[in-house]
PDB file of C-alpha atoms in Angstrom:
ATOM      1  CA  UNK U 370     -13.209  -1.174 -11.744  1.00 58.00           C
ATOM      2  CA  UNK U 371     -11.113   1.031 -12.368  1.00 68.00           C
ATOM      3  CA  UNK U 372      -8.978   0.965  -8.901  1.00 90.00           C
ATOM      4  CA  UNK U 373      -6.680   3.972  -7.825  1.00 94.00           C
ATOM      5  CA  UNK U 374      -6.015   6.469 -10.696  1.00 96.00           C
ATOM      6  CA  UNK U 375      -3.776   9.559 -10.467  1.00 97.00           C
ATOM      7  CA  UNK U 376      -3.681  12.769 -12.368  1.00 97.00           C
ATOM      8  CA  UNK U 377      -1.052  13.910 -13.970  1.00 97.00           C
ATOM      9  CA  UNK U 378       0.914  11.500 -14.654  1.00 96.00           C
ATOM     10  CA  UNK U 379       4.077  13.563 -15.242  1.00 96.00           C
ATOM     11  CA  UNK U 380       4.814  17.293 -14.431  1.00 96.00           C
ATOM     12  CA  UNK U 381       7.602  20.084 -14.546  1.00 98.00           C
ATOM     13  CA  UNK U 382       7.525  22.959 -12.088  1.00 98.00           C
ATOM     14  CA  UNK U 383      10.053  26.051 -11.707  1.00 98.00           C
ATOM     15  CA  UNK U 384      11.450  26.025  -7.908  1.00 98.00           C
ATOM     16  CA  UNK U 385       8.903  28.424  -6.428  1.00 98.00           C
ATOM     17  CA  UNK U 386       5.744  27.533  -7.694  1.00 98.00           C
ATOM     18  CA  UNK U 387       2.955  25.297  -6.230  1.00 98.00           C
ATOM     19  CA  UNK U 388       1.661  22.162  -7.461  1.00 98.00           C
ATOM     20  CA  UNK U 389      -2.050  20.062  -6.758  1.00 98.00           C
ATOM     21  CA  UNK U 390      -1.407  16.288  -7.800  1.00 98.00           C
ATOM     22  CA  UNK U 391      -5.117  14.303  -7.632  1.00 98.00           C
ATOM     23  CA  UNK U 392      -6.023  11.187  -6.952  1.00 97.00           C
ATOM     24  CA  UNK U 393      -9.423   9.217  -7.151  1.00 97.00           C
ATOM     25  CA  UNK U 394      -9.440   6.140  -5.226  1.00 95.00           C
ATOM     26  CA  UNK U 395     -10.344   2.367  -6.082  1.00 93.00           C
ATOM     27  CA  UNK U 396     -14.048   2.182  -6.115  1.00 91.00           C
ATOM     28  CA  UNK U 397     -15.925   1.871  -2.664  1.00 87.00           C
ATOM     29  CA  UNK U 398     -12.502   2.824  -0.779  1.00 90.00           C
ATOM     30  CA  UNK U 399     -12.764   5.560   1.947  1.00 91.00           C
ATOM     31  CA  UNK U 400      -9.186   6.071   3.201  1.00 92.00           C
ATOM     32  CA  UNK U 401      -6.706   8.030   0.609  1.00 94.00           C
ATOM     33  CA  UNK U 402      -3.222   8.046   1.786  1.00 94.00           C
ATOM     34  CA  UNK U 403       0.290  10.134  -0.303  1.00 97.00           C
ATOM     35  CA  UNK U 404       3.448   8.743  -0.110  1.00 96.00           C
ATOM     36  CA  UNK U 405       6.436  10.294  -1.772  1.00 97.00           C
ATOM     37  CA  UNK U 406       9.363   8.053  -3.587  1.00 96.00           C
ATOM     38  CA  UNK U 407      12.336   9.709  -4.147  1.00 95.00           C
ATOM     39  CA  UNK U 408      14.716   7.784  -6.795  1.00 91.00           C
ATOM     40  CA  UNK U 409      16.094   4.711  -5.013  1.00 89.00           C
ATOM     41  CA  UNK U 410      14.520   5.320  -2.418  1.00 92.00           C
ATOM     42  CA  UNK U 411      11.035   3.374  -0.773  1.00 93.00           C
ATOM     43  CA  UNK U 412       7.782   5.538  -0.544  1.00 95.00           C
ATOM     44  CA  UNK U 413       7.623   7.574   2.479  1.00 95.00           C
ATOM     45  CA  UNK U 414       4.327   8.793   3.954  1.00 94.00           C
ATOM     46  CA  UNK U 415       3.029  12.264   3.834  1.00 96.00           C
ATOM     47  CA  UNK U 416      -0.667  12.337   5.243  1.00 94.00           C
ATOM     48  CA  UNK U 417      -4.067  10.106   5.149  1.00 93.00           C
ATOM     49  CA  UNK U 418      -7.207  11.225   4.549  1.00 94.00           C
ATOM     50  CA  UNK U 419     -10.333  10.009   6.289  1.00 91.00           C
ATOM     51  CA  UNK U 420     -13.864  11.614   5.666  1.00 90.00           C
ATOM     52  CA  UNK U 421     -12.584  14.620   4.704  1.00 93.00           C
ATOM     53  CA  UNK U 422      -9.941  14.945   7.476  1.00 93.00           C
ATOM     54  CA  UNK U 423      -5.878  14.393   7.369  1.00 92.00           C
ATOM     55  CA  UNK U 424      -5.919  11.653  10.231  1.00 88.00           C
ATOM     56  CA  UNK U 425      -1.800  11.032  10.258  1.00 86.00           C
ATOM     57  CA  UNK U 426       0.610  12.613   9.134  1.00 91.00           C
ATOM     58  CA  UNK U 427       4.447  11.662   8.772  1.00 91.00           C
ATOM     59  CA  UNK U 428       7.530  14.259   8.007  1.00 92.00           C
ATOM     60  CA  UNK U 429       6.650  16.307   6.106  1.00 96.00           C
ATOM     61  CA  UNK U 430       6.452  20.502   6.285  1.00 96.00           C
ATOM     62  CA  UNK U 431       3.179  22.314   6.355  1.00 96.00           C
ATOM     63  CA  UNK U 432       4.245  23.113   2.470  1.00 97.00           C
ATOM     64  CA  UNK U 433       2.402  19.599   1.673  1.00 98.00           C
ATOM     65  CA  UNK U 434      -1.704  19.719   2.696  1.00 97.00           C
ATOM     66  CA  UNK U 435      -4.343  18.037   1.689  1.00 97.00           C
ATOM     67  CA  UNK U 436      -7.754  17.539   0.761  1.00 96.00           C
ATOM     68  CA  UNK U 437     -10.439  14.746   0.779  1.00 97.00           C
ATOM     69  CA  UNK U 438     -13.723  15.443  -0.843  1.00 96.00           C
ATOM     70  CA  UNK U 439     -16.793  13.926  -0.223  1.00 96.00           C
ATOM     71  CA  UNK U 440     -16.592  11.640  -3.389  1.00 94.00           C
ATOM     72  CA  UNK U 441     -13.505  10.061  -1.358  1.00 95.00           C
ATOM     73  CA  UNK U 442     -10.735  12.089  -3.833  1.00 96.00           C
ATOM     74  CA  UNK U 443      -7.982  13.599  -2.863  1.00 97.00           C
ATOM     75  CA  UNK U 444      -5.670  16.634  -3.931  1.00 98.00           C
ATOM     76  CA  UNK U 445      -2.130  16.771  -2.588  1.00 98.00           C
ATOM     77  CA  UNK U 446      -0.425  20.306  -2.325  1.00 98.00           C
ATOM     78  CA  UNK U 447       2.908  21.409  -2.359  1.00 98.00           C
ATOM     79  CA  UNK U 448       3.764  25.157  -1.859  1.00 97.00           C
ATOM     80  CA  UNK U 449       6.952  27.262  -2.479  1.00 97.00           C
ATOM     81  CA  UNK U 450       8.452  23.683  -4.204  1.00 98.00           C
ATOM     82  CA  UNK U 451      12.044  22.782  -3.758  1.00 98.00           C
ATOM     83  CA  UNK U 452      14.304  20.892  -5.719  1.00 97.00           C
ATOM     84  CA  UNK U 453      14.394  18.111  -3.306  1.00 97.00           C
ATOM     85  CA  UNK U 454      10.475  17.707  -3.942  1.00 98.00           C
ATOM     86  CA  UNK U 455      11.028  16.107  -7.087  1.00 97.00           C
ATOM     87  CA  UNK U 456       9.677  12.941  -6.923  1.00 97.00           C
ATOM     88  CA  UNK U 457       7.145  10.204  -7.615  1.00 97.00           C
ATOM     89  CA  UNK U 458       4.166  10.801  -5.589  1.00 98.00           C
ATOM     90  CA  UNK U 459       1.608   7.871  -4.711  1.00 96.00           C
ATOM     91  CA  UNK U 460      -1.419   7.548  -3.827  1.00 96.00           C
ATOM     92  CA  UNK U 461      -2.916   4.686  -2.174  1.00 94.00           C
ATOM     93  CA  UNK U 462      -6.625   3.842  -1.309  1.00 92.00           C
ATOM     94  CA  UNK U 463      -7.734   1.357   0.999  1.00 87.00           C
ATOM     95  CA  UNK U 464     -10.872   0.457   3.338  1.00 83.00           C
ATOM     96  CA  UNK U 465     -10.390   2.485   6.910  1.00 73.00           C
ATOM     97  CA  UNK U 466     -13.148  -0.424   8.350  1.00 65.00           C
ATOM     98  CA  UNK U 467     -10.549  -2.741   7.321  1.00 63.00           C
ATOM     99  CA  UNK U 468      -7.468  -2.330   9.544  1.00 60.00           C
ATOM    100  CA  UNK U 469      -5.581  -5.006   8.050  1.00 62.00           C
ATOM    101  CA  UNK U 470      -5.779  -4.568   4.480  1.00 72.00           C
ATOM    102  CA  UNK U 471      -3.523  -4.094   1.597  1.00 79.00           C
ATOM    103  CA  UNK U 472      -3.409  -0.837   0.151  1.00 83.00           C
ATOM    104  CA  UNK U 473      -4.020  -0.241  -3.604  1.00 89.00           C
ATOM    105  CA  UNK U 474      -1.196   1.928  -5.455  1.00 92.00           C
ATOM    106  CA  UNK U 475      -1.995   4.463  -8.037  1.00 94.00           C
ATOM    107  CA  UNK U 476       0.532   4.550 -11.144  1.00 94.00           C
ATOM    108  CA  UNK U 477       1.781   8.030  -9.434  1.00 95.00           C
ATOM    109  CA  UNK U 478       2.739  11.110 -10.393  1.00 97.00           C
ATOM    110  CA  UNK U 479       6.278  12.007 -11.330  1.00 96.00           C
ATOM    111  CA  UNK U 480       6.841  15.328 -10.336  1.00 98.00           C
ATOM    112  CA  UNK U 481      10.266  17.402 -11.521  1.00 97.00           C
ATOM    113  CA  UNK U 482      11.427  20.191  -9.880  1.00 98.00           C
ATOM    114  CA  UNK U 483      13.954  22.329 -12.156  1.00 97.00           C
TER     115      UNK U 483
ATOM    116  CA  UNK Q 641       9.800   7.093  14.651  1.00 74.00           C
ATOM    117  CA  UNK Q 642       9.541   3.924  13.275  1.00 78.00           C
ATOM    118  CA  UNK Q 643      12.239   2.530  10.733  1.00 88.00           C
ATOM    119  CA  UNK Q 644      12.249  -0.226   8.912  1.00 92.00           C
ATOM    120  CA  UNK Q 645      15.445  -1.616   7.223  1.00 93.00           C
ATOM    121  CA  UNK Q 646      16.165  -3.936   4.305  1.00 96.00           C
ATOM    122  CA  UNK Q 647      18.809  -6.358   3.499  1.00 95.00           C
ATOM    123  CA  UNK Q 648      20.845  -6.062   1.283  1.00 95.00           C
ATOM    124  CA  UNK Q 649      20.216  -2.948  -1.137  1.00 93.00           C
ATOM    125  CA  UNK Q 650      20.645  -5.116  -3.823  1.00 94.00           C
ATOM    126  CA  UNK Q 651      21.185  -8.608  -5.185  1.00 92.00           C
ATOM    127  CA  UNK Q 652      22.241  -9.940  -8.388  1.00 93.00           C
ATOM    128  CA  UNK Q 653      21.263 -13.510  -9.351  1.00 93.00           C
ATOM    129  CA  UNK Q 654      21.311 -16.100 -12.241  1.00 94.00           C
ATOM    130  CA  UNK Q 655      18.273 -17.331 -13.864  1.00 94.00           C
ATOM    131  CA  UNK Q 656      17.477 -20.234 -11.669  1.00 95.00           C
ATOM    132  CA  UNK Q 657      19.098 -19.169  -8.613  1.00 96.00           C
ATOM    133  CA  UNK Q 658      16.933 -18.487  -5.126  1.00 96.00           C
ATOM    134  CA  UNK Q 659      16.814 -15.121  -3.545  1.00 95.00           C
ATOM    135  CA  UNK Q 660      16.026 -13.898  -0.388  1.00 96.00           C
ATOM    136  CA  UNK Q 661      15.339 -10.640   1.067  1.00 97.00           C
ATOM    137  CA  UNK Q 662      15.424  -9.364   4.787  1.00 97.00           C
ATOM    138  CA  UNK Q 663      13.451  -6.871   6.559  1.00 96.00           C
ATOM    139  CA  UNK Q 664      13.863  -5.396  10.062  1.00 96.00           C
ATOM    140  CA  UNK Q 665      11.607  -3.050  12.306  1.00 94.00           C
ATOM    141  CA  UNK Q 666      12.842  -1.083  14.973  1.00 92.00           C
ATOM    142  CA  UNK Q 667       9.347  -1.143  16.776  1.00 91.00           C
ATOM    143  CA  UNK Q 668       6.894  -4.089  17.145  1.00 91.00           C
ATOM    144  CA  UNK Q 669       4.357  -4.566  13.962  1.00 91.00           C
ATOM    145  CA  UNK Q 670       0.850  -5.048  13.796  1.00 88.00           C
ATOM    146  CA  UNK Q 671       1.224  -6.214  10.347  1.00 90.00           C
ATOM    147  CA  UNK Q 672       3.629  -6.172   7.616  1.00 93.00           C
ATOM    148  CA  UNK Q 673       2.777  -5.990   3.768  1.00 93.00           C
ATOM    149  CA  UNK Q 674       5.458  -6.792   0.978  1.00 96.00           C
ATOM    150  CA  UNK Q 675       5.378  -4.878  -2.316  1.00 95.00           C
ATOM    151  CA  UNK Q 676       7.249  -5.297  -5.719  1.00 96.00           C
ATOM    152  CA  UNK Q 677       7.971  -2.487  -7.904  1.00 95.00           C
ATOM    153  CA  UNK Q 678       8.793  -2.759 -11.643  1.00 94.00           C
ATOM    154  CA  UNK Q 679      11.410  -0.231 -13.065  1.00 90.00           C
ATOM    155  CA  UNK Q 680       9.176   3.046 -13.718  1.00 88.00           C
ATOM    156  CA  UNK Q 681       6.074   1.544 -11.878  1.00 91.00           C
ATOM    157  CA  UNK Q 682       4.107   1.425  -8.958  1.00 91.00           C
ATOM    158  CA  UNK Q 683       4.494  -0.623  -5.739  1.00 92.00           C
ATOM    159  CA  UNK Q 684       2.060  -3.765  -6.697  1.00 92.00           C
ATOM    160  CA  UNK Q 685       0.786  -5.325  -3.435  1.00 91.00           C
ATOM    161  CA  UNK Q 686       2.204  -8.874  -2.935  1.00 94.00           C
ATOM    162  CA  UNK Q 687       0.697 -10.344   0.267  1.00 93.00           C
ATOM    163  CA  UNK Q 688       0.499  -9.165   3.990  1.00 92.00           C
ATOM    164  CA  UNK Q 689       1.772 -10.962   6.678  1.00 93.00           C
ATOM    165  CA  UNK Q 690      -0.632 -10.681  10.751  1.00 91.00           C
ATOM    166  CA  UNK Q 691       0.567 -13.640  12.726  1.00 93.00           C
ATOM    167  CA  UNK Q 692       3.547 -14.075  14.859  1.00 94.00           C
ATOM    168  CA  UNK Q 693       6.003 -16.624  13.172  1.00 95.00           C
ATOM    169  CA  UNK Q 694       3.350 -17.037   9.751  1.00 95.00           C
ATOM    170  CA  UNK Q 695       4.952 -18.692   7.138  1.00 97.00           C
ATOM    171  CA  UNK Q 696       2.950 -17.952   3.810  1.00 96.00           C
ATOM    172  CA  UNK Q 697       3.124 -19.060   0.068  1.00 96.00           C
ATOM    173  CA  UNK Q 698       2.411 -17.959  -3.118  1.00 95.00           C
ATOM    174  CA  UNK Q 699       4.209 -20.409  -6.057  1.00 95.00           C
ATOM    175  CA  UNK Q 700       7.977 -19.782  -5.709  1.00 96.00           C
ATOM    176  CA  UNK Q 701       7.702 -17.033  -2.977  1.00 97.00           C
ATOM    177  CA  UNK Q 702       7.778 -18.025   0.441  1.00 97.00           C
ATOM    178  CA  UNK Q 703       7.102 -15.056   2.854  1.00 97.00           C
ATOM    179  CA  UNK Q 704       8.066 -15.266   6.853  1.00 97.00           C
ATOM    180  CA  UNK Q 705       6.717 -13.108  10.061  1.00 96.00           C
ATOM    181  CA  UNK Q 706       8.909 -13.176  13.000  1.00 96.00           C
ATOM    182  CA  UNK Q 707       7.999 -14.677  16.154  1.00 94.00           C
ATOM    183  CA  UNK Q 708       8.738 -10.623  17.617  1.00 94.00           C
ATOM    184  CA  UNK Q 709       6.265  -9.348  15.035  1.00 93.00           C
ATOM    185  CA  UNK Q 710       9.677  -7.123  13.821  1.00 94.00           C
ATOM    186  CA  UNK Q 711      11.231  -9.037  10.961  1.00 95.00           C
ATOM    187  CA  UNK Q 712      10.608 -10.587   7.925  1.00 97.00           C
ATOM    188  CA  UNK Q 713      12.012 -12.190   4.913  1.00 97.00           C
ATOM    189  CA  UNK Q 714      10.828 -13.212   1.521  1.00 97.00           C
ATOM    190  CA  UNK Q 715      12.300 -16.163  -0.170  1.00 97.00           C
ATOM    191  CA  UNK Q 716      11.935 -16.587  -4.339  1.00 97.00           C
ATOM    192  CA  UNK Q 717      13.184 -19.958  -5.549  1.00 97.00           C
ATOM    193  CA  UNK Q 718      14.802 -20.524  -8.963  1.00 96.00           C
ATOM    194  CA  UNK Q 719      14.455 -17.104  -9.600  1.00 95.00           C
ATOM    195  CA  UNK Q 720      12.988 -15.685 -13.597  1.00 95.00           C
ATOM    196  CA  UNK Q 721      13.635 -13.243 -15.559  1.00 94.00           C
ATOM    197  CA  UNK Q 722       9.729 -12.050 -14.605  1.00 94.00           C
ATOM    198  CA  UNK Q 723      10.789 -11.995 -10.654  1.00 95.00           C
ATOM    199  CA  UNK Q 724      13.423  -8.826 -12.081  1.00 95.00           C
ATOM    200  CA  UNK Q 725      11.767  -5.544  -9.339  1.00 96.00           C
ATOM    201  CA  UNK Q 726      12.628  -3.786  -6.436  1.00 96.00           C
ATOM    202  CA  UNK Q 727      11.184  -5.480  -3.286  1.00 97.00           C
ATOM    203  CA  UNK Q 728       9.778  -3.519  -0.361  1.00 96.00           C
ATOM    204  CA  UNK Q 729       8.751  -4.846   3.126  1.00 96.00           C
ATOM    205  CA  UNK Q 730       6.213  -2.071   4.414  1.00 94.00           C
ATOM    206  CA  UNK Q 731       5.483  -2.188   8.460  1.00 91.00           C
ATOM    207  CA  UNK Q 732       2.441  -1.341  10.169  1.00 85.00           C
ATOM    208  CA  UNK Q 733       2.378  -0.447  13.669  1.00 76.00           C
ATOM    209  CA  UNK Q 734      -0.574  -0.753  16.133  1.00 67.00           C
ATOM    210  CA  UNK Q 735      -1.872   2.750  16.172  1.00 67.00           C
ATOM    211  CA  UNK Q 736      -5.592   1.787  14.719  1.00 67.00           C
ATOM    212  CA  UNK Q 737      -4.912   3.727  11.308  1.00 72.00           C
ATOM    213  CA  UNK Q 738      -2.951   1.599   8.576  1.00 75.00           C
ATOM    214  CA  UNK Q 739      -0.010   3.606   8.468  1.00 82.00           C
ATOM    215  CA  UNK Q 740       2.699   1.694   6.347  1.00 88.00           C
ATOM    216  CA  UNK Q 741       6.432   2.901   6.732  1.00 91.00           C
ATOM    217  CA  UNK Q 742       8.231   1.251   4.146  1.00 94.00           C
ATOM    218  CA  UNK Q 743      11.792  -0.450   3.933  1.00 93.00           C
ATOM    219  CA  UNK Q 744      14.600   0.940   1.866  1.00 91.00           C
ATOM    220  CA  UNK Q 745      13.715  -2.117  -0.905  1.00 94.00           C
ATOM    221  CA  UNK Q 746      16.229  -4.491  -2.473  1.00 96.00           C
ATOM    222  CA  UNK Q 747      16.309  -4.357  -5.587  1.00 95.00           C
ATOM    223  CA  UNK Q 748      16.488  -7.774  -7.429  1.00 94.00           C
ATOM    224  CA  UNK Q 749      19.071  -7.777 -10.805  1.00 90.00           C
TER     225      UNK Q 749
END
């Protein structure tokens, strides 16, 4: 099993641009959820994703969206990227039929902003 | 919206000594999950508490739920070198989607 990977795993972007971070979730998980972790800071939620549908959503501007695929990945968007967007973005996978249930971390993507 | 608040930011200890962390939600919980995150890692899933006033154990880690369902601590006796993270409490409220709004961590020196 290989449980919740993310790709890339590091990335540099000019203020301006847009970005797709992907994530495949831990086998036979249905729920994808993106948090962002500034430095210092604890992970803060963006969106979930739920058969192919953003189900919650926290904060965040309509610069972040989303997408779920039927395989259960998910791509996270950022548009017109800010210096403040540099971060380490998680994703997290869980079972939605399980409502209390840990979730399971990918390594994340570090994303830099110059 | 929910917050969630951790005591204190940070805590520097001995080899040996105990450590405890605190955790406080301004709304009532449905659940509450604690994390630990390794310098350049990922948040690595620890154990999650559901019960009002559960006490739960894992070797030197003692984790509490509050009676209120709105705090939480996490106790580490004789602390090692290994226990060396930043811990989160993460909340979950009652809205029938696992939403987890994390705390601001303490990070353990």
């Amino acid at each position: 099993d290989a449980g919740v990977t993310q790709s890339p795993t590091h990335l540099i972007k000019t203020r301006g641009q847009q970005v797709t971070l992907r994530c495949s979730p831990k086998s036979g998980h249905d729920t994808v959820s993106w948090y962002q972790q500034a430095l210092g800071q604890g992970p803060q939620f963006i969106f979930q994703y739920y058969e192919e549908e953003e189900r919650q959503r926290g904060n965040f501007p309509d610069r972040f969206s989303g997408h779920q695929f039927p395989n259960y990945s998910s791509e996270l968007n950022v548009n017109a990227l800010l210096l403040g967007d540099s971060a380490l973005y998680l994703c997290a996978s869980s079972f939605a039929s399980l409502r209390d249930t840990e979730a399971f971390f990918g390594q994340g993507t570090r994303l830099t902003v110059v | 919206g929910q917050q969630v608040m951790q005591i204190p930011q940070y805590q520097h200890v001995q080899e040996g000594e105990d450590f405890t962390t605190y955790c406080n939600s301004s709304t009532t919980l449905s659940n509450i999950q604690w994390y630990k995150q390794r310098p350049g890692g990922h948040p690595v899933f620890l154990i999650q508490l559901v019960k009002s006033g559960e006490v739960k154990k894992q070797k030197r880690l003692t984790f509490q739920f509050g009676e209120a369902k709105k705090n939480s601590s996490l106790h580490i006796t004789a602390t090692q070198t290994t226990d060396v993270g930043t811990y989160f409490c993460a909340g979950d409220e009652d809205t029938g989607f696992q939403k987890l709004v994390f705390g601001t961590g303490t990070r353990l020196l």
